[in-house]
Coordinates of C-alpha atoms in Angstrom, one line a residue:
Chain A
M1 CA 93.5 82.9 117.8
A2 CA 94.5 84.7 121.0
R3 CA 95.6 88.2 120.6
K4 CA 97.1 90.4 123.2
T5 CA 95.0 93.5 124.0
T6 CA 96.3 96.4 122.1
R7 CA 95.7 100.1 122.4
G8 CA 93.3 100.1 119.5
D9 CA 91.2 97.4 121.2
R10 CA 91.2 99.6 124.3
L11 CA 89.7 102.6 122.4
S12 CA 87.1 100.2 120.9
T13 CA 86.0 99.3 124.4
L14 CA 84.6 102.8 124.9
G15 CA 80.9 103.3 124.6
D16 CA 79.0 104.5 121.6
A17 CA 78.6 107.9 123.1
T18 CA 82.3 108.5 123.5
L19 CA 83.2 107.2 120.0
T20 CA 80.5 109.3 118.4
R21 CA 81.9 112.3 120.3
I22 CA 85.3 111.6 118.8
L23 CA 83.9 111.3 115.3
S24 CA 82.0 114.6 115.7
H25 CA 85.3 116.4 115.4
L26 CA 86.0 115.0 112.0
P27 CA 84.8 116.0 108.5
T28 CA 81.9 113.7 107.6
D29 CA 83.8 111.7 105.0
E30 CA 86.6 111.0 107.4
A31 CA 84.1 110.0 110.2
V32 CA 82.5 107.5 107.7
R33 CA 85.8 106.1 106.8
T34 CA 86.4 104.9 110.4
S35 CA 83.6 102.4 109.8
I36 CA 86.2 100.3 108.0
L37 CA 88.5 99.9 111.1
S38 CA 86.6 97.0 112.7
R39 CA 83.1 95.6 113.3
R40 CA 83.0 97.8 116.5
W41 CA 83.3 100.9 114.4
R42 CA 81.0 99.8 111.6
N43 CA 78.0 101.9 112.5
V44 CA 79.4 104.4 114.9
H45 CA 79.5 107.1 112.2
A46 CA 75.8 106.8 111.5
T47 CA 74.7 108.5 114.8
V48 CA 77.4 111.3 114.6
P49 CA 75.2 114.5 115.0
V50 CA 77.5 116.6 112.8
L51 CA 77.5 116.9 109.1
D52 CA 80.5 118.7 107.8
V53 CA 81.2 118.6 104.0
V54 CA 83.5 120.9 102.2
D55 CA 83.6 121.2 98.4
P56 CA 87.2 121.0 97.2
K57 CA 86.4 122.9 94.0
I58 CA 87.7 126.4 93.6
G59 CA 87.8 128.8 90.7
D60 CA 85.8 128.1 87.6
R61 CA 82.9 125.8 87.3
D62 CA 84.9 122.6 87.3
G63 CA 87.7 124.2 89.3
G64 CA 90.4 121.9 87.9
Y65 CA 88.5 119.0 89.5
K66 CA 87.0 117.6 86.2
D67 CA 88.3 114.2 87.2
L68 CA 86.6 114.0 90.5
P69 CA 84.5 110.8 90.3
M70 CA 82.1 112.1 92.9
C71 CA 80.5 115.4 92.7
Y72 CA 79.9 117.5 95.9
E73 CA 76.1 117.1 95.7
Q74 CA 76.5 113.3 95.6
K75 CA 78.8 113.4 98.5
V76 CA 76.5 115.4 100.7
T77 CA 73.5 113.3 99.7
C78 CA 75.3 110.1 100.4
A79 CA 76.4 111.5 103.8
L80 CA 72.8 112.2 104.7
L81 CA 71.5 108.9 103.4
S82 CA 74.2 106.9 105.3
R83 CA 73.0 108.3 108.6
D84 CA 70.8 106.5 111.1
P85 CA 67.4 108.3 110.2
K86 CA 66.5 108.4 113.8
G87 CA 69.7 110.1 115.0
P88 CA 69.6 113.8 115.4
I89 CA 71.7 116.3 113.3
R90 CA 72.9 119.0 115.6
V91 CA 75.3 120.8 113.3
L92 CA 75.3 121.3 109.6
W93 CA 78.4 122.8 108.0
L94 CA 78.5 123.1 104.3
D95 CA 81.0 124.9 102.1
A96 CA 79.9 124.6 98.5
Y97 CA 81.0 125.9 95.2
H98 CA 78.0 126.5 92.8
P99 CA 75.9 123.8 94.3
T100 CA 72.7 122.6 92.6
H101 CA 70.2 124.7 94.5
T102 CA 67.3 122.3 94.3
L103 CA 69.5 119.9 96.4
L104 CA 70.7 122.6 98.7
A105 CA 67.0 123.4 99.4
Q106 CA 66.5 119.8 100.4
W107 CA 69.5 119.4 102.7
I108 CA 68.7 122.4 104.8
P109 CA 65.2 121.4 105.8
I110 CA 66.4 117.8 106.4
A111 CA 68.9 119.1 108.9
L112 CA 66.4 121.4 110.5
R113 CA 63.8 118.7 110.9
A114 CA 66.5 116.5 112.5
G115 CA 67.0 119.1 115.2
A116 CA 69.9 121.3 113.8
E117 CA 71.1 123.8 116.4
E118 CA 74.0 125.1 114.3
L119 CA 73.9 125.8 110.6
D120 CA 76.8 127.2 108.7
V121 CA 76.4 127.3 104.9
K122 CA 79.0 129.0 102.9
L123 CA 78.5 129.2 99.2
R124 CA 81.1 130.1 96.6
C125 CA 80.6 131.0 93.0
Q126 CA 82.2 132.7 90.1
E127 CA 81.5 136.4 90.4
A128 CA 82.6 139.7 89.0
S129 CA 82.3 141.4 92.3
R130 CA 85.5 142.3 94.1
L131 CA 87.0 139.9 96.5
R132 CA 86.3 142.4 99.2
L133 CA 83.4 144.9 99.1
C134 CA 85.3 147.8 100.2
P135 CA 85.9 151.1 98.4
F136 CA 89.2 151.7 100.3
I137 CA 91.1 148.7 99.0
P138 CA 93.8 149.9 96.5
Y139 CA 92.3 148.4 93.4
E140 CA 90.7 150.1 90.4
G141 CA 87.0 149.8 90.7
A142 CA 87.1 149.2 94.5
S143 CA 83.5 149.4 95.7
A144 CA 81.2 148.9 98.7
D145 CA 78.7 147.3 96.4
F146 CA 78.2 144.2 94.4
D147 CA 79.1 144.4 90.7
G148 CA 75.8 145.0 88.8
G149 CA 76.4 141.9 86.8
D150 CA 76.3 139.8 89.9
L151 CA 72.9 140.9 91.1
G152 CA 70.7 137.9 91.5
R153 CA 73.6 135.5 91.2
Y154 CA 73.5 134.3 94.7
I155 CA 71.1 131.5 95.7
T156 CA 68.0 132.7 97.6
T157 CA 67.7 131.4 101.1
P158 CA 65.0 128.7 101.4
R159 CA 62.1 130.1 103.4
N160 CA 62.0 127.2 105.8
L161 CA 65.5 128.2 107.0
F162 CA 63.9 130.9 109.0
H163 CA 61.4 128.8 111.0
S164 CA 63.1 126.8 113.7
A165 CA 62.5 126.3 117.3
M166 CA 66.0 124.6 117.7
L167 CA 68.4 126.8 115.7
R168 CA 70.8 128.6 117.9
H169 CA 73.7 129.5 115.6
L170 CA 73.3 130.6 112.0
S171 CA 76.1 131.6 109.7
L172 CA 75.5 132.4 106.0
S173 CA 77.9 133.5 103.2
R174 CA 76.9 134.5 99.7
W175 CA 73.2 134.2 99.8
T176 CA 70.4 136.4 98.6
L177 CA 68.0 137.3 101.4
E178 CA 64.4 138.2 100.4
F179 CA 62.2 140.3 102.6
L180 CA 60.4 137.8 104.8
K181 CA 57.0 138.4 106.3
D182 CA 57.3 135.9 109.1
V183 CA 60.5 134.8 110.6
S184 CA 60.5 132.6 113.8
L185 CA 63.9 132.2 115.1
M186 CA 63.3 132.6 118.8
P187 CA 66.3 130.6 120.2
L188 CA 68.8 132.1 117.8
Q189 CA 71.8 133.5 119.6
T190 CA 74.4 133.9 117.0
L191 CA 73.9 135.3 113.6
V192 CA 76.7 135.8 111.1
L193 CA 75.9 137.3 107.7
H194 CA 78.7 137.5 105.1
R195 CA 78.3 138.9 101.6
I196 CA 74.5 138.8 101.7
M197 CA 72.5 140.4 98.9
G198 CA 69.4 141.8 100.4
S199 CA 67.6 145.1 101.0
A200 CA 67.9 147.1 104.1
E201 CA 64.4 146.0 105.0
A202 CA 65.1 142.4 104.5
L203 CA 68.2 142.6 106.7
Q204 CA 66.4 144.6 109.3
R205 CA 63.5 142.2 109.4
L206 CA 65.8 139.2 110.0
V207 CA 67.8 141.0 112.7
S208 CA 64.7 142.3 114.5
S209 CA 63.1 138.8 114.5
C210 CA 65.9 137.3 116.6
L211 CA 65.0 138.5 120.1
Q212 CA 67.6 136.3 122.0
L213 CA 70.6 137.4 119.9
T214 CA 73.8 137.5 121.8
D215 CA 76.3 137.8 119.0
L216 CA 75.8 139.6 115.7
R217 CA 78.3 139.9 112.9
L218 CA 77.7 141.6 109.6
E219 CA 80.4 141.5 107.0
E220 CA 80.3 142.9 103.4
C221 CA 76.6 143.4 103.4
P222 CA 76.1 146.5 101.3
G223 CA 72.3 146.4 102.0
V224 CA 72.8 147.4 105.6
K225 CA 71.9 151.1 105.8
K226 CA 70.1 152.0 109.0
L227 CA 69.9 149.2 111.4
T228 CA 68.3 148.8 114.8
V229 CA 69.3 145.9 117.0
T230 CA 66.7 145.3 119.7
S231 CA 67.9 142.1 121.3
A232 CA 68.2 142.5 125.1
S233 CA 70.9 139.9 125.4
L234 CA 73.5 141.3 122.9
R235 CA 77.0 140.7 124.0
T236 CA 79.1 141.3 120.8
F237 CA 78.4 143.2 117.7
A238 CA 80.6 143.4 114.7
L239 CA 80.2 145.5 111.5
I240 CA 82.9 144.9 108.9
C241 CA 83.0 146.5 105.5
C242 CA 79.3 147.4 105.3
H243 CA 80.1 150.8 103.8
N244 CA 76.6 151.9 103.1
T245 CA 75.7 152.0 106.7
T246 CA 74.6 155.4 107.9
S247 CA 73.3 154.6 111.3
I248 CA 73.3 151.7 113.8
K249 CA 71.1 151.9 116.8
L250 CA 71.4 149.5 119.7
D251 CA 68.3 149.6 121.7
S252 CA 70.2 149.9 124.9
R253 CA 67.2 150.4 127.3
R254 CA 66.5 146.8 126.9
L255 CA 70.1 145.6 127.3
R256 CA 70.5 143.1 130.2
S257 CA 74.2 142.4 129.7
P258 CA 76.6 145.2 131.0
S259 CA 77.5 146.5 127.6
P260 CA 78.1 144.7 124.4
T261 CA 81.6 144.4 122.8
M262 CA 81.6 146.4 119.6
Q263 CA 83.8 146.0 116.6
L264 CA 83.4 148.5 113.9
S265 CA 85.8 148.0 111.0
Q266 CA 85.4 149.9 107.8
H267 CA 88.6 149.2 105.8
Chain B
M1 CA 89.4 136.0 160.6
A2 CA 91.7 133.2 159.5
A3 CA 89.8 131.9 156.5
P4 CA 90.4 133.9 153.4
E5 CA 87.4 135.1 151.5
S6 CA 86.9 133.3 148.3
G7 CA 86.1 135.3 145.2
D8 CA 82.8 133.5 144.4
G9 CA 81.1 135.0 147.4
N10 CA 79.1 131.9 148.1
N11 CA 80.1 130.7 151.6
G12 CA 83.1 132.8 152.4
A13 CA 86.0 130.3 152.5
A14 CA 86.0 127.9 149.6
R15 CA 84.6 124.6 150.6
M16 CA 86.9 121.6 150.1
V17 CA 86.0 118.0 149.4
T18 CA 88.0 114.9 149.4
L19 CA 88.1 112.4 146.5
I20 CA 89.5 108.9 146.9
S21 CA 91.0 107.1 143.9
S22 CA 90.8 103.4 143.2
D23 CA 94.3 102.9 144.7
N24 CA 93.2 104.8 147.9
T25 CA 94.9 108.0 147.4
R26 CA 93.1 111.0 148.9
F27 CA 92.8 114.3 147.0
E28 CA 91.5 117.4 148.6
V29 CA 90.1 120.0 146.2
E30 CA 87.8 123.0 146.1
A31 CA 84.1 121.8 145.8
A32 CA 83.8 124.2 142.8
A33 CA 86.4 122.4 140.9
A34 CA 85.1 118.9 141.7
S35 CA 81.7 120.1 140.8
L36 CA 82.7 120.3 137.0
S37 CA 81.9 116.7 137.2
Q38 CA 78.1 116.2 136.7
T39 CA 78.5 112.9 138.5
L40 CA 80.0 114.5 141.7
Q41 CA 78.0 117.6 141.6
L42 CA 74.9 116.2 143.2
T43 CA 76.8 114.4 145.9
I44 CA 78.7 117.6 146.7
L45 CA 75.5 119.7 146.7
D46 CA 74.1 117.2 149.2
G47 CA 77.1 117.9 151.5
G48 CA 79.1 114.8 150.6
G49 CA 82.9 114.6 150.4
G50 CA 83.5 117.0 153.3
G51 CA 85.2 116.4 156.7
G52 CA 86.7 113.0 157.3
D53 CA 84.5 111.3 154.6
G54 CA 85.7 111.2 151.0
I55 CA 83.9 110.3 147.8
P56 CA 85.4 107.0 146.6
L57 CA 86.0 106.8 142.8
P58 CA 86.5 103.0 142.2
N59 CA 87.0 103.5 138.5
V60 CA 89.8 106.1 138.5
D61 CA 93.3 105.6 139.6
S62 CA 95.4 108.2 141.2
A63 CA 97.5 109.1 138.3
T64 CA 94.4 109.8 136.2
L65 CA 92.6 111.5 139.0
S66 CA 95.4 113.9 139.6
K67 CA 95.4 114.8 135.8
V68 CA 91.6 115.1 135.9
L69 CA 91.8 117.5 138.8
E70 CA 94.5 119.5 137.3
Y71 CA 92.0 120.2 134.4
C72 CA 89.1 121.0 136.8
I73 CA 91.1 123.4 139.0
K74 CA 92.2 125.4 135.9
H75 CA 88.7 125.5 134.4
A76 CA 86.7 126.0 137.6
P77 CA 86.9 129.9 137.6
A78 CA 85.7 130.2 134.0
A79 CA 82.9 127.7 134.6
A80 CA 81.8 129.6 137.7
N81 CA 81.0 132.8 135.8
G82 CA 79.0 130.9 133.2
G83 CA 81.8 130.3 130.6
A84 CA 82.8 132.8 128.1
P85 CA 80.7 136.0 128.6
N86 CA 83.0 137.9 131.1
A87 CA 86.3 136.2 130.2
T88 CA 88.8 138.4 128.6
A89 CA 90.6 137.4 125.4
V90 CA 93.8 136.9 127.5
D91 CA 92.0 134.5 129.9
R92 CA 90.6 132.5 127.0
A93 CA 94.0 132.3 125.2
E94 CA 95.5 131.1 128.4
L95 CA 92.9 128.4 128.9
E96 CA 93.5 127.3 125.3
R97 CA 97.2 127.2 125.8
F98 CA 96.7 125.1 128.9
D99 CA 94.3 122.7 127.0
N100 CA 96.7 122.2 124.2
E101 CA 99.5 121.4 126.6
F102 CA 97.2 119.3 128.7
V103 CA 96.5 116.7 126.0
N104 CA 100.0 116.5 124.8
I105 CA 100.4 113.2 126.5
D106 CA 100.9 109.5 126.0
Q107 CA 98.1 107.6 124.3
S108 CA 97.5 105.2 127.2
V109 CA 97.1 108.3 129.5
L110 CA 94.8 109.9 127.0
Y111 CA 92.6 106.8 126.9
S112 CA 92.4 106.7 130.7
L113 CA 91.4 110.3 130.6
I114 CA 88.7 109.7 128.1
M115 CA 87.2 107.0 130.4
A116 CA 87.5 109.1 133.5
A117 CA 86.0 112.1 131.8
H118 CA 83.1 110.0 130.6
N119 CA 82.5 108.3 134.0
L120 CA 82.7 111.6 135.8
E121 CA 80.7 113.4 133.1
I122 CA 83.0 116.4 132.8
E123 CA 81.7 118.0 129.6
G124 CA 84.7 120.3 128.8
L125 CA 87.2 117.5 129.3
Q126 CA 85.2 115.1 127.3
S127 CA 85.2 117.4 124.3
L128 CA 88.9 118.2 124.7
V129 CA 90.0 114.5 124.8
A130 CA 87.7 113.6 122.0
K131 CA 89.1 116.4 119.8
K132 CA 92.6 115.1 120.6
V133 CA 91.8 111.6 119.4
A134 CA 90.0 113.1 116.3
D135 CA 93.2 115.0 115.5
M136 CA 95.2 111.8 115.7
I137 CA 92.9 110.3 113.1
K138 CA 92.5 113.3 110.8
G139 CA 93.9 113.1 107.3
K140 CA 95.0 109.5 107.6
S141 CA 94.2 106.5 105.5
P142 CA 92.3 103.6 107.3
M143 CA 95.6 101.6 107.5
E144 CA 97.4 104.5 109.0
I145 CA 94.5 105.0 111.5
R146 CA 94.8 101.4 112.5
R147 CA 98.5 101.8 113.2
T148 CA 98.1 105.1 115.0
L149 CA 95.4 103.7 117.3
G150 CA 97.4 100.5 117.8
F151 CA 95.1 98.0 116.1
P152 CA 96.8 94.7 115.1
D153 CA 97.4 94.1 111.4
P154 CA 94.2 92.9 109.8
T155 CA 93.8 89.2 109.1
P156 CA 93.2 88.2 105.4
E157 CA 89.6 87.8 106.3
E158 CA 89.3 91.3 107.8
Q159 CA 91.2 92.7 104.9
A160 CA 88.6 91.2 102.5
E161 CA 85.9 92.6 104.6
M162 CA 87.6 96.1 104.6
N163 CA 87.9 96.0 100.8
A164 CA 84.2 95.2 100.3
H165 CA 83.3 97.9 102.8
M166 CA 85.4 100.4 101.0
L167 CA 83.4 99.8 97.8
E168 CA 80.2 100.2 99.6
Y169 CA 81.2 103.6 101.0
G170 CA 83.2 104.7 98.0
W171 CA 81.9 108.2 98.2
A172 CA 83.7 108.8 101.4
Y173 CA 87.0 107.8 99.9
E174 CA 87.3 110.4 97.1

């Protein structure tokens, strides 16, 4: 049957690299769904270098999603398994509510081994701590610190997360950070830490180990007390609601850039 | 001195190059703008495209090339100082506004741009147009995507194949 060429057919004539690039801008499940469009699109999703899966659950453990036929962990694991194993993973974006930490500890090294350059893992959980760790918000019990009952509630970062020769951007939310003896994150440029439970020493060790850091953002990390940033390439530094901070030292003798943009916000 | 000094301080006056579209229209642009194309960059570094010569682009028609160059001219200053570092928030906001407006175009023009950006290897433009197509797909069911992208309605055979496929990739349809 002869068909006239349509616009859809025209898009389908583009090379794999272009189609892959288009799908890189979609959440992973939506990218996979394009494989149904036609034979041309069947395997394009398998080489998309971005893994982007958001957990729809909010609130309590089931988050009103008791009827979800597929749990988040299954979804992420299926997304990983449906990939071409030889294709690189450049970006891993996860936003998870109470994930099973044994699986979480598998996904991250898989992405790192596959060449991840950007890793953004936001965890959410039920917690007694205030929505904002800030003593100045107009609520009773407003505090700069985590609620005592929540200590130890956040999942501890897997150790292999801090050994990568590829990782350039790392963003973590609601994790426990242990003191690490050896960290090797040489190429890391961006570090964003939000609601991290960790001692001043643990945070300092991580920051000091990133010698190429250009952008550093610390938000609601009550563990930050005295912090020295020694990266010579620092361009921006933001400190937001880290109310236990007593001193920040930027080792400016080593600064190559003119002067970093500072944002200090304690509200 | 007649020639104005250019801001980039390389060779005084900004060097111009000529590009020739598939339908033989000549476009004269600053070398810095045309060099956003990885494909053209080497030719230009070798001194090509100047004087009476032009660089022929047999795969790009004049309508598309004029659109591509509009993008390159706007983005060249930011690219010259290595992207974001020294750009002010105002500059970045202005570029973003330009980009949004730039891809607010008919689908057939968009597809021509995708191919041109790919052939000329213009990184920023490739990302911009890819994101635009992704936004057209986002949040739609497979049938809606087919319609948006202008696929013909599936034959019964294709429909059966789609249904089987949907079962196989059930996890992505939750």
